[in-house]
Short mmCIF file of C-alpha atoms in Angstrom, two decimals:
data_model
loop_
_atom_site.label_atom_id
_atom_site.label_comp_id
_atom_site.label_asym_id
_atom_site.label_seq_id
_atom_site.Cartn_x
_atom_site.Cartn_y
_atom_site.Cartn_z
CA PHE C 3 22.60 7.05 7.78
CA ALA C 4 21.00 10.28 8.73
CA GLY C 5 23.48 12.61 7.21
CA SER C 6 23.33 14.01 3.71
CA LEU C 7 23.94 12.01 0.53
CA THR C 8 25.18 13.28 -2.86
CA MET C 9 25.31 10.83 -5.61
CA ILE C 10 27.32 12.06 -8.77
CA GLY C 11 27.17 10.71 -12.37
CA ASP C 12 28.43 11.02 -15.81
CA GLU C 13 25.52 9.72 -17.21
CA PRO C 14 21.92 11.92 -17.06
CA TYR C 15 20.13 9.20 -15.98
CA GLN C 16 19.52 7.59 -12.43
CA PRO C 17 20.74 4.12 -12.13
CA TYR C 18 19.65 1.67 -14.32
CA ASP C 19 20.04 -1.96 -15.50
CA ARG C 20 22.88 -2.83 -18.13
CA PRO C 21 22.47 -6.50 -18.54
CA PRO C 22 19.48 -6.10 -20.21
CA LEU C 23 21.12 -3.78 -22.80
CA SER C 24 22.80 -6.78 -24.78
CA LYS C 25 19.89 -8.88 -24.24
CA ALA C 26 16.18 -8.07 -24.22
CA VAL C 27 16.46 -4.39 -25.48
CA LEU C 28 18.48 -5.14 -28.66
CA LEU C 29 15.85 -7.68 -29.32
CA GLY C 30 12.90 -5.07 -28.89
CA LYS C 31 11.26 -6.80 -26.00
CA ALA C 32 12.51 -3.88 -23.24
CA SER C 33 12.42 -0.23 -23.53
CA PRO C 34 15.68 1.29 -22.99
CA ASP C 35 13.89 3.68 -20.77
CA HIS C 36 12.20 0.96 -18.56
CA THR C 37 15.65 -0.32 -17.40
CA GLU C 38 15.69 1.80 -14.20
CA LEU C 39 16.51 0.19 -11.21
CA PRO C 40 13.60 -0.86 -8.67
CA ARG C 41 13.66 1.04 -5.48
CA ARG C 42 12.68 -0.62 -1.53
CA ARG C 43 12.43 3.04 -0.48
CA ASP C 44 13.00 6.90 -1.91
CA ILE C 45 16.86 7.51 -1.86
CA ASP C 46 16.91 11.07 -0.22
CA ALA C 47 19.47 12.23 -1.65
CA THR C 48 21.37 15.02 -3.82
CA TRP C 49 21.69 14.25 -7.47
CA ARG C 50 24.47 15.80 -9.81
CA LEU C 51 23.80 13.67 -12.85
CA GLY C 52 25.17 14.54 -16.28
CA VAL C 53 28.28 15.67 -14.83
CA ALA C 54 31.48 13.71 -14.52
CA ALA C 55 34.26 13.80 -11.53
CA THR C 56 37.32 15.03 -13.15
CA GLY C 57 39.81 15.17 -10.11
CA LEU C 58 40.06 14.10 -6.35
CA ASP C 59 41.78 16.21 -3.46
CA LEU C 60 42.62 13.60 -0.79
CA ALA C 61 43.92 16.19 1.90
CA ALA C 62 41.04 18.85 1.52
CA LYS C 63 38.10 15.66 0.91
CA ARG C 64 36.72 17.02 -1.91
CA VAL C 65 35.57 16.03 -5.55
CA ARG C 66 36.19 18.16 -8.28
CA LEU C 67 33.40 18.18 -11.23
CA ALA C 68 33.61 18.70 -15.14
CA ASP C 69 31.19 21.87 -14.69
CA GLY C 70 34.50 23.49 -12.04
CA ASP C 71 32.08 22.72 -8.85
CA GLU C 72 33.76 20.94 -5.85
CA VAL C 73 31.50 18.67 -3.72
CA PRO C 74 32.99 17.90 -0.32
CA TYR C 75 32.74 14.39 1.63
CA ASP C 76 33.49 12.95 5.39
CA ARG C 77 33.06 9.47 3.58
CA LEU C 78 33.50 9.14 -0.50
CA LEU C 79 32.18 5.82 -2.35
CA ILE C 80 33.86 5.52 -6.09
CA ALA C 81 31.72 3.33 -8.07
CA THR C 82 32.68 4.58 -11.66
CA GLY C 83 32.83 1.22 -13.25
CA VAL C 84 33.87 0.67 -16.33
CA ARG C 85 33.24 2.21 -19.85
CA ALA C 86 33.77 0.31 -23.40
CA ARG C 87 36.64 -0.10 -25.12
CA PRO C 88 36.12 1.99 -28.46
CA TRP C 89 38.09 1.17 -32.04
CA PRO C 90 41.71 2.46 -31.40
CA LYS C 91 41.62 4.23 -34.98
CA GLU C 92 40.00 7.09 -33.94
CA GLU C 93 39.10 8.30 -37.96
CA GLU C 94 37.67 4.88 -38.56
CA ALA C 95 35.54 4.82 -35.08
CA GLN C 96 33.93 7.80 -36.31
CA LEU C 97 32.12 6.29 -39.39
CA ASP C 98 28.45 6.31 -39.49
CA GLY C 99 27.75 2.55 -38.35
CA VAL C 100 30.37 1.87 -35.71
CA PHE C 101 28.93 1.28 -32.56
CA VAL C 102 29.86 0.14 -29.00
CA LEU C 103 27.28 -0.99 -26.62
CA ARG C 104 27.38 -0.17 -22.83
CA THR C 105 25.15 2.68 -21.83
CA ARG C 106 21.66 3.36 -22.49
CA ASP C 107 22.36 5.72 -24.93
CA ASP C 108 24.69 3.45 -26.60
CA ALA C 109 21.73 0.49 -26.81
CA VAL C 110 19.38 3.10 -28.14
CA ARG C 111 21.31 4.04 -31.05
CA LEU C 112 22.05 0.16 -31.92
CA HIS C 113 18.88 -0.93 -31.52
CA ARG C 114 17.22 1.87 -33.94
CA ARG C 115 20.27 0.74 -36.64
CA LEU C 116 19.06 -2.88 -35.82
CA LYS C 117 15.42 -1.85 -36.78
CA ALA C 118 16.51 -0.36 -40.00
CA ALA C 119 17.37 -3.56 -41.67
CA PRO C 120 20.99 -3.99 -42.06
CA ARG C 121 22.25 -6.01 -44.78
CA ARG C 122 24.96 -7.60 -42.36
CA VAL C 123 26.23 -6.58 -38.91
CA PHE C 124 29.78 -7.06 -38.10
CA VAL C 125 30.93 -7.44 -34.54
CA ILE C 126 34.43 -7.44 -33.65
CA GLY C 127 35.27 -9.49 -30.61
CA ALA C 128 33.00 -13.07 -28.93
CA GLY C 129 33.61 -12.16 -25.59
CA PHE C 130 30.32 -12.38 -23.89
CA THR C 131 28.59 -9.28 -24.84
CA GLY C 132 29.65 -9.57 -28.29
CA SER C 133 28.24 -12.90 -28.52
CA GLU C 134 24.94 -11.88 -27.05
CA ILE C 135 24.54 -9.12 -29.82
CA ALA C 136 25.47 -11.82 -32.48
CA SER C 137 22.58 -13.90 -30.86
CA ALA C 138 20.16 -10.83 -30.65
CA CYS C 139 20.74 -10.22 -34.58
CA ARG C 140 20.31 -13.80 -35.51
CA ASP C 141 17.22 -13.79 -33.46
CA GLN C 142 15.64 -10.90 -35.69
CA GLY C 143 17.01 -12.56 -38.64
CA ILE C 144 19.81 -10.09 -39.57
CA ALA C 145 23.27 -11.79 -41.23
CA VAL C 146 25.92 -11.30 -38.67
CA SER C 147 29.98 -12.31 -38.71
CA VAL C 148 31.96 -12.41 -35.69
CA ALA C 149 35.77 -11.63 -35.71
CA GLU C 150 37.81 -13.27 -32.62
CA ARG C 151 41.41 -13.46 -32.60
CA ALA C 152 41.49 -16.46 -30.39
CA ASP C 153 40.79 -19.94 -31.38
CA GLY C 154 36.97 -19.53 -30.39
CA PRO C 155 33.94 -17.19 -28.43
CA LEU C 156 34.52 -17.11 -24.75
CA VAL C 157 37.83 -18.40 -24.65
CA GLY C 158 39.41 -15.48 -22.42
CA ALA C 159 36.78 -16.17 -19.91
CA LEU C 160 36.08 -20.05 -19.79
CA GLY C 161 38.67 -21.66 -21.99
CA GLY C 162 39.15 -23.11 -25.33
CA VAL C 163 37.51 -26.51 -24.21
CA ILE C 164 34.44 -24.37 -23.77
CA GLY C 165 35.20 -22.10 -26.54
CA ALA C 166 34.78 -24.89 -29.05
CA VAL C 167 31.17 -25.61 -27.54
CA ALA C 168 30.62 -21.53 -27.92
CA ALA C 169 31.97 -21.81 -31.55
CA GLU C 170 29.47 -24.53 -32.70
CA LEU C 171 26.72 -22.76 -30.86
CA HIS C 172 27.32 -19.38 -33.22
CA ARG C 173 27.95 -21.56 -36.37
CA ASP C 174 24.52 -23.78 -35.94
CA ASN C 175 23.13 -20.71 -35.43
CA GLY C 176 23.62 -19.10 -38.64
CA VAL C 177 26.65 -16.64 -37.75
CA ASP C 178 29.70 -16.11 -39.94
CA LEU C 179 32.46 -16.39 -37.10
CA ARG C 180 35.93 -15.96 -38.35
CA THR C 181 38.48 -17.07 -35.30
CA GLY C 182 41.86 -16.78 -35.24
CA VAL C 183 41.70 -13.26 -37.09
CA MET C 184 41.99 -9.72 -36.08
CA VAL C 185 40.73 -6.62 -37.90
CA THR C 186 42.99 -4.59 -39.27
CA GLY C 187 40.91 -1.78 -41.00
CA LEU C 188 37.34 -0.42 -41.38
CA GLU C 189 36.63 1.32 -44.47
CA GLY C 190 33.94 3.51 -45.02
CA ASP C 191 32.22 5.28 -48.31
CA SER C 192 32.53 8.55 -49.62
CA VAL C 193 29.78 9.86 -47.47
CA GLY C 194 31.48 8.51 -44.40
CA ARG C 195 29.54 5.51 -43.87
CA VAL C 196 31.00 1.95 -42.98
CA ARG C 197 31.28 -0.08 -45.75
CA ALA C 198 33.77 -3.14 -44.98
CA ALA C 199 35.68 -4.57 -42.59
CA HIS C 200 39.37 -5.79 -43.82
CA LEU C 201 40.72 -8.75 -41.70
CA SER C 202 44.43 -10.11 -40.72
CA ASP C 203 43.95 -12.72 -43.42
CA GLY C 204 43.19 -11.01 -46.14
CA SER C 205 39.73 -11.12 -46.47
CA VAL C 206 36.83 -7.99 -46.55
CA VAL C 207 33.61 -8.39 -45.33
CA GLU C 208 30.87 -5.99 -46.48
CA THR C 209 28.81 -4.66 -43.30
CA ASP C 210 26.64 -1.26 -43.05
CA VAL C 211 26.92 -1.85 -38.90
CA VAL C 212 30.22 -2.41 -37.17
CA VAL C 213 29.72 -3.23 -33.51
CA VAL C 214 33.12 -3.11 -31.42
CA SER C 215 33.01 -5.39 -28.25
CA LEU C 216 37.11 -5.38 -27.43
CA GLY C 217 35.97 -5.55 -23.73
CA ALA C 218 36.18 -2.68 -21.09
CA THR C 219 38.36 0.31 -19.66
CA ARG C 220 38.33 1.11 -15.92
CA ASN C 221 37.07 4.40 -15.42
CA THR C 222 40.29 5.71 -13.36
CA ASP C 223 41.54 8.43 -15.77
CA TRP C 224 40.14 11.17 -13.83
CA LEU C 225 41.86 9.88 -10.31
CA THR C 226 45.54 10.60 -11.89
CA GLY C 227 47.36 12.51 -9.33
CA SER C 228 45.19 11.60 -6.52
CA GLY C 229 47.42 9.83 -4.46
CA LEU C 230 45.06 6.67 -4.46
CA GLY C 231 46.44 3.26 -5.87
CA ALA C 232 44.93 3.87 -9.09
CA GLY C 233 45.25 2.52 -12.41
CA PRO C 234 44.16 0.58 -15.31
CA ARG C 235 43.44 -2.53 -13.55
CA GLY C 236 41.17 -0.48 -11.20
CA ILE C 237 41.04 1.19 -7.44
CA ALA C 238 43.26 -1.31 -5.19
CA CYS C 239 41.32 -1.48 -1.83
CA ASP C 240 41.24 -4.10 1.03
CA ALA C 241 38.53 -6.82 1.78
CA GLY C 242 36.39 -4.10 3.53
CA CYS C 243 36.51 -1.93 0.53
CA ARG C 244 38.74 0.79 1.89
CA ALA C 245 40.98 2.41 -0.99
CA PHE C 246 44.77 2.15 -0.62
CA ASP C 247 46.98 4.89 -1.74
CA PHE C 248 49.86 4.40 -4.26
CA ARG C 249 52.29 4.23 -1.34
CA GLY C 250 49.92 0.61 -0.20
CA ILE C 251 48.60 2.67 2.92
CA VAL C 252 44.88 2.06 3.51
CA THR C 253 42.62 5.44 3.51
CA ASP C 254 39.68 4.77 6.14
CA ASP C 255 37.53 7.86 4.07
CA VAL C 256 37.48 6.32 0.35
CA PHE C 257 35.85 3.43 0.03
CA VAL C 258 35.49 1.31 -3.48
CA ALA C 259 32.81 -1.05 -5.20
CA GLY C 260 31.66 -2.58 -8.48
CA ASP C 261 33.89 -3.04 -11.70
CA VAL C 262 36.19 -0.63 -10.82
CA ALA C 263 37.46 -2.38 -7.64
CA ARG C 264 40.38 -4.61 -7.21
CA SER C 265 40.29 -6.56 -3.74
CA PRO C 266 42.02 -9.40 -2.47
CA HIS C 267 40.05 -12.37 -2.02
CA PRO C 268 41.13 -15.55 0.27
CA LEU C 269 39.74 -18.06 -1.17
CA PHE C 270 41.72 -17.55 -4.35
CA GLY C 271 45.25 -16.80 -3.07
CA TYR C 272 44.96 -13.37 -1.95
CA GLN C 273 45.27 -12.02 -4.95
CA PHE C 274 43.09 -8.98 -5.99
CA LEU C 275 40.48 -9.49 -8.52
CA SER C 276 38.54 -7.17 -10.59
CA LEU C 277 35.25 -8.65 -11.00
CA GLU C 278 32.76 -7.17 -14.09
CA HIS C 279 29.84 -8.76 -12.19
CA TRP C 280 26.62 -7.36 -12.02
CA GLY C 281 25.90 -9.55 -8.87
CA ASN C 282 29.20 -8.39 -7.59
CA ALA C 283 28.58 -4.50 -7.53
CA VAL C 284 25.43 -4.85 -5.64
CA ALA C 285 27.42 -7.60 -2.91
CA GLN C 286 30.08 -5.23 -2.48
CA ALA C 287 28.39 -1.76 -2.51
CA GLU C 288 26.42 -3.37 0.45
CA VAL C 289 29.38 -3.97 2.41
CA ALA C 290 30.95 -0.80 1.44
CA ALA C 291 27.93 0.90 2.49
CA HIS C 292 27.98 -0.79 6.07
CA ASN C 293 31.88 -0.14 6.70
CA MET C 294 31.44 3.32 5.49
CA ILE C 295 29.18 4.22 8.55
CA SER C 296 30.33 1.36 10.89
CA PRO C 297 32.91 1.76 13.92
CA SER C 298 36.11 -0.39 12.88
CA SER C 299 34.80 -3.13 15.21
CA ASP C 300 31.54 -3.30 13.50
CA ARG C 301 32.71 -3.64 10.12
CA ARG C 302 32.75 -6.61 7.79
CA PRO C 303 34.65 -8.11 4.91
CA HIS C 304 33.49 -8.57 1.02
CA MET C 305 33.86 -12.37 0.72
CA TRP C 306 31.14 -13.07 -2.71
CA VAL C 307 32.06 -15.78 -4.47
CA PRO C 308 32.02 -14.74 -7.85
CA ALA C 309 29.25 -15.68 -10.11
CA PHE C 310 28.06 -14.70 -13.90
CA TRP C 311 25.34 -15.44 -16.34
CA SER C 312 24.91 -15.01 -20.10
CA SER C 313 22.14 -15.95 -22.17
CA GLN C 314 23.06 -16.45 -25.82
CA PHE C 315 20.96 -18.64 -28.74
CA GLY C 316 18.86 -19.63 -26.37
CA VAL C 317 21.37 -21.27 -24.13
CA ASN C 318 21.62 -20.19 -20.13
CA ILE C 319 25.45 -19.94 -19.54
CA LYS C 320 26.59 -19.20 -15.84
CA SER C 321 29.40 -19.91 -14.01
CA ILE C 322 30.76 -19.25 -10.50
CA GLY C 323 34.41 -18.78 -8.93
CA VAL C 324 37.14 -17.84 -11.28
CA PRO C 325 37.15 -20.12 -14.15
CA SER C 326 40.14 -18.10 -15.72
CA MET C 327 42.25 -19.32 -12.70
CA GLY C 328 42.04 -22.94 -13.46
CA ASP C 329 44.47 -25.04 -15.81
CA GLU C 330 42.43 -28.07 -16.00
CA ILE C 331 38.17 -29.02 -16.60
CA MET C 332 36.34 -31.93 -15.62
CA ILE C 333 33.09 -32.32 -17.26
CA THR C 334 30.89 -33.50 -13.89
CA GLN C 335 27.38 -33.58 -15.38
CA GLY C 336 26.06 -33.97 -19.08
CA SER C 337 27.57 -33.43 -22.43
CA LEU C 338 29.52 -30.98 -24.54
CA ALA C 339 28.06 -32.14 -27.44
CA GLU C 340 24.60 -32.14 -26.45
CA ARG C 341 25.58 -28.38 -24.90
CA ARG C 342 23.81 -29.36 -21.19
CA PHE C 343 26.73 -29.76 -18.96
CA VAL C 344 28.36 -28.86 -15.74
CA GLY C 345 32.63 -28.39 -16.04
CA VAL C 346 34.63 -27.92 -13.06
CA TYR C 347 37.87 -25.99 -13.06
CA GLY C 348 40.80 -27.01 -11.09
CA TYR C 349 43.75 -24.76 -9.58
CA GLN C 350 46.60 -26.26 -7.50
CA GLY C 351 44.58 -29.60 -6.56
CA ARG C 352 41.42 -28.07 -5.55
CA ILE C 353 38.36 -26.83 -6.99
CA ILE C 354 38.59 -23.31 -8.47
CA ALA C 355 35.24 -22.67 -10.49
CA ALA C 356 32.61 -23.99 -12.25
CA VAL C 357 30.51 -23.23 -15.56
CA SER C 358 27.27 -24.24 -16.59
CA PHE C 359 25.21 -24.27 -19.85
CA ASP C 360 21.63 -24.67 -19.48
CA ASN C 361 22.15 -26.84 -16.21
CA THR C 362 22.64 -23.93 -13.66
CA ARG C 363 20.73 -25.99 -10.53
CA TRP C 364 23.90 -27.69 -9.81
CA LEU C 365 25.55 -24.22 -9.34
CA GLU C 366 25.14 -23.90 -5.94
CA PHE C 367 26.11 -27.17 -4.89
CA TYR C 368 29.58 -26.33 -6.58
CA GLU C 369 29.77 -22.97 -4.96
CA ARG C 370 29.84 -24.75 -1.82
CA GLN C 371 32.62 -26.72 -2.99
CA ILE C 372 34.59 -24.01 -3.85
CA GLU C 373 34.46 -22.12 -0.46
CA MET C 374 35.33 -25.47 0.99
CA GLY C 375 38.32 -25.56 -0.97
CA ALA C 376 37.07 -29.14 -2.26
CA PRO C 377 39.83 -31.49 -3.74
CA PHE C 378 40.43 -31.17 -7.84
CA PRO C 379 39.92 -33.69 -9.84
CA VAL C 380 36.09 -34.76 -8.81
CA GLU C 381 36.10 -38.27 -7.45
CA TYR C 382 32.50 -38.78 -6.63
CA PRO C 383 30.14 -40.26 -9.35
CA THR C 384 27.43 -37.94 -10.72
CA VAL C 385 24.00 -39.59 -12.45
CA ASP C 386 24.93 -38.71 -15.89
CA ARG C 387 28.77 -38.24 -16.13
CA ARG C 388 29.59 -39.79 -19.23
CA PRO C 389 32.99 -41.28 -20.11
CA GLU C 390 34.42 -37.85 -21.68
CA GLY C 391 34.05 -36.33 -18.21
CA ARG C 392 36.00 -39.20 -16.03
CA LYS C 393 39.80 -37.42 -16.24
CA PRO C 394 40.52 -33.68 -16.12
CA VAL C 395 41.72 -31.83 -19.43
CA PRO C 396 43.28 -28.87 -20.08
CA ALA C 397 41.28 -25.77 -19.94
CA ASP C 398 43.46 -24.25 -22.78
CA PHE C 399 43.13 -20.51 -21.76
CA PRO C 400 45.12 -18.00 -23.90
CA ASP C 401 48.47 -17.12 -22.79
CA PRO C 402 47.86 -14.44 -20.35
CA SER C 403 50.39 -12.19 -20.96
CA LEU C 404 48.35 -11.62 -24.58
CA PRO C 405 45.52 -9.17 -24.52
CA THR C 406 42.17 -10.68 -24.16
CA HIS C 407 38.71 -8.86 -23.77
CA GLY C 408 36.95 -12.08 -22.90
CA PRO C 409 37.38 -12.79 -19.06
CA THR C 410 35.33 -11.58 -16.50
CA VAL C 411 37.22 -11.85 -13.91
CA THR C 412 40.65 -10.54 -13.59
CA LEU C 413 43.78 -11.40 -11.54
CA SER C 414 45.46 -8.36 -11.10
CA GLY C 415 48.50 -8.94 -8.71
CA TYR C 416 49.09 -9.03 -5.17
CA SER C 417 49.45 -5.19 -4.13
CA PRO C 418 48.87 -1.39 -5.49
CA SER C 419 52.62 -1.09 -6.47
CA ASP C 420 52.53 -4.46 -8.24
CA ARG C 421 54.07 -3.93 -11.52
CA ARG C 422 54.69 -7.39 -12.97
CA LEU C 423 51.42 -7.53 -14.85
CA VAL C 424 51.64 -5.42 -17.95
CA PHE C 425 48.64 -4.36 -20.32
CA THR C 426 48.81 -4.39 -23.78
CA PRO C 427 46.12 -2.51 -25.85
CA ALA C 428 43.77 -4.60 -28.36
CA ARG C 429 45.29 -4.65 -31.57
CA HIS C 430 42.13 -5.88 -33.37
#
């Protein structure tokens, strides 16, 4: 591409890597200033950083900015991603010591507070980020409590069978894990510092640092009234990353990639998937870039199989496919008790996903099984399969109509005008 390229971003920094923020940065093993993404070559672009996009005029092909300026385009890529869901009670959210973790600035503030040796950190939500924060605290010898409305950590993303293993992992590493409870309020002292969290079971936990980890909100507010098929679940697009308008008609000059996109996938019943995955953002961006500068006959679809990884309490967790779509699970390698295993998820008689704890070498095999639509239950024997893994058991996902902040893959209906799935804000 030889034309002009303009990069717009609400943060003042050039692109950086987010996964280390809840891992190496909190542990002090990496500086948040050194998380910039490596580059194969210089990017010949005009950078408009530190100024957010506030509106889109599809007819005039212009993006409105917060400073009043407008940027014209021939092709537009929307990659606005997600932001951390804040604590819903604004007055409590403003207390000194209450944090979220999404941006580099968030990580700097939280890391600084953890280095000041707090008496106790209280984490609201035991999804992947909340669990990684708890792990980083325990690694530094900081007392930590975690409150989770479900029956265990990671339940929304991986189901109750795996959630029970994750709960043991937390408790064995000294985390005060409170499950089946909601946080009803945060209490401050006379000078505006957080001092306690109140729970729905009537208990009170004294704390001087609270990290709100209630999942993410997709950055689509700025598109209100634009005519695009955008809403709380993301921006609907086709497999070629072209955005739909609100009538379900595909555009040919607006493209979408990353966490803010929701697109159909043939491996998963052509349902629209919203993926909060680092790897998906990279793969989808490559497809979008190719299609933006190619004639229609040369365009290609985005068919990436979802994959996600996490590191917590010394265990490497990785999943492939869409676990939350599965209704049953089999432990095909290793043992839940030893926390070294592979679990395979089934849906309507086929393999839909797999998750591993410290056993990633098998996942490439299961990725091929997912792509081939291999049958479930898994019938072939494996070298280290235990009796517990010979029959499928319910995967034990929570009721999808209830709000959860755990899933990193969200099934969100079949069309931009689909209104069957209703989002209910978190009530932690």
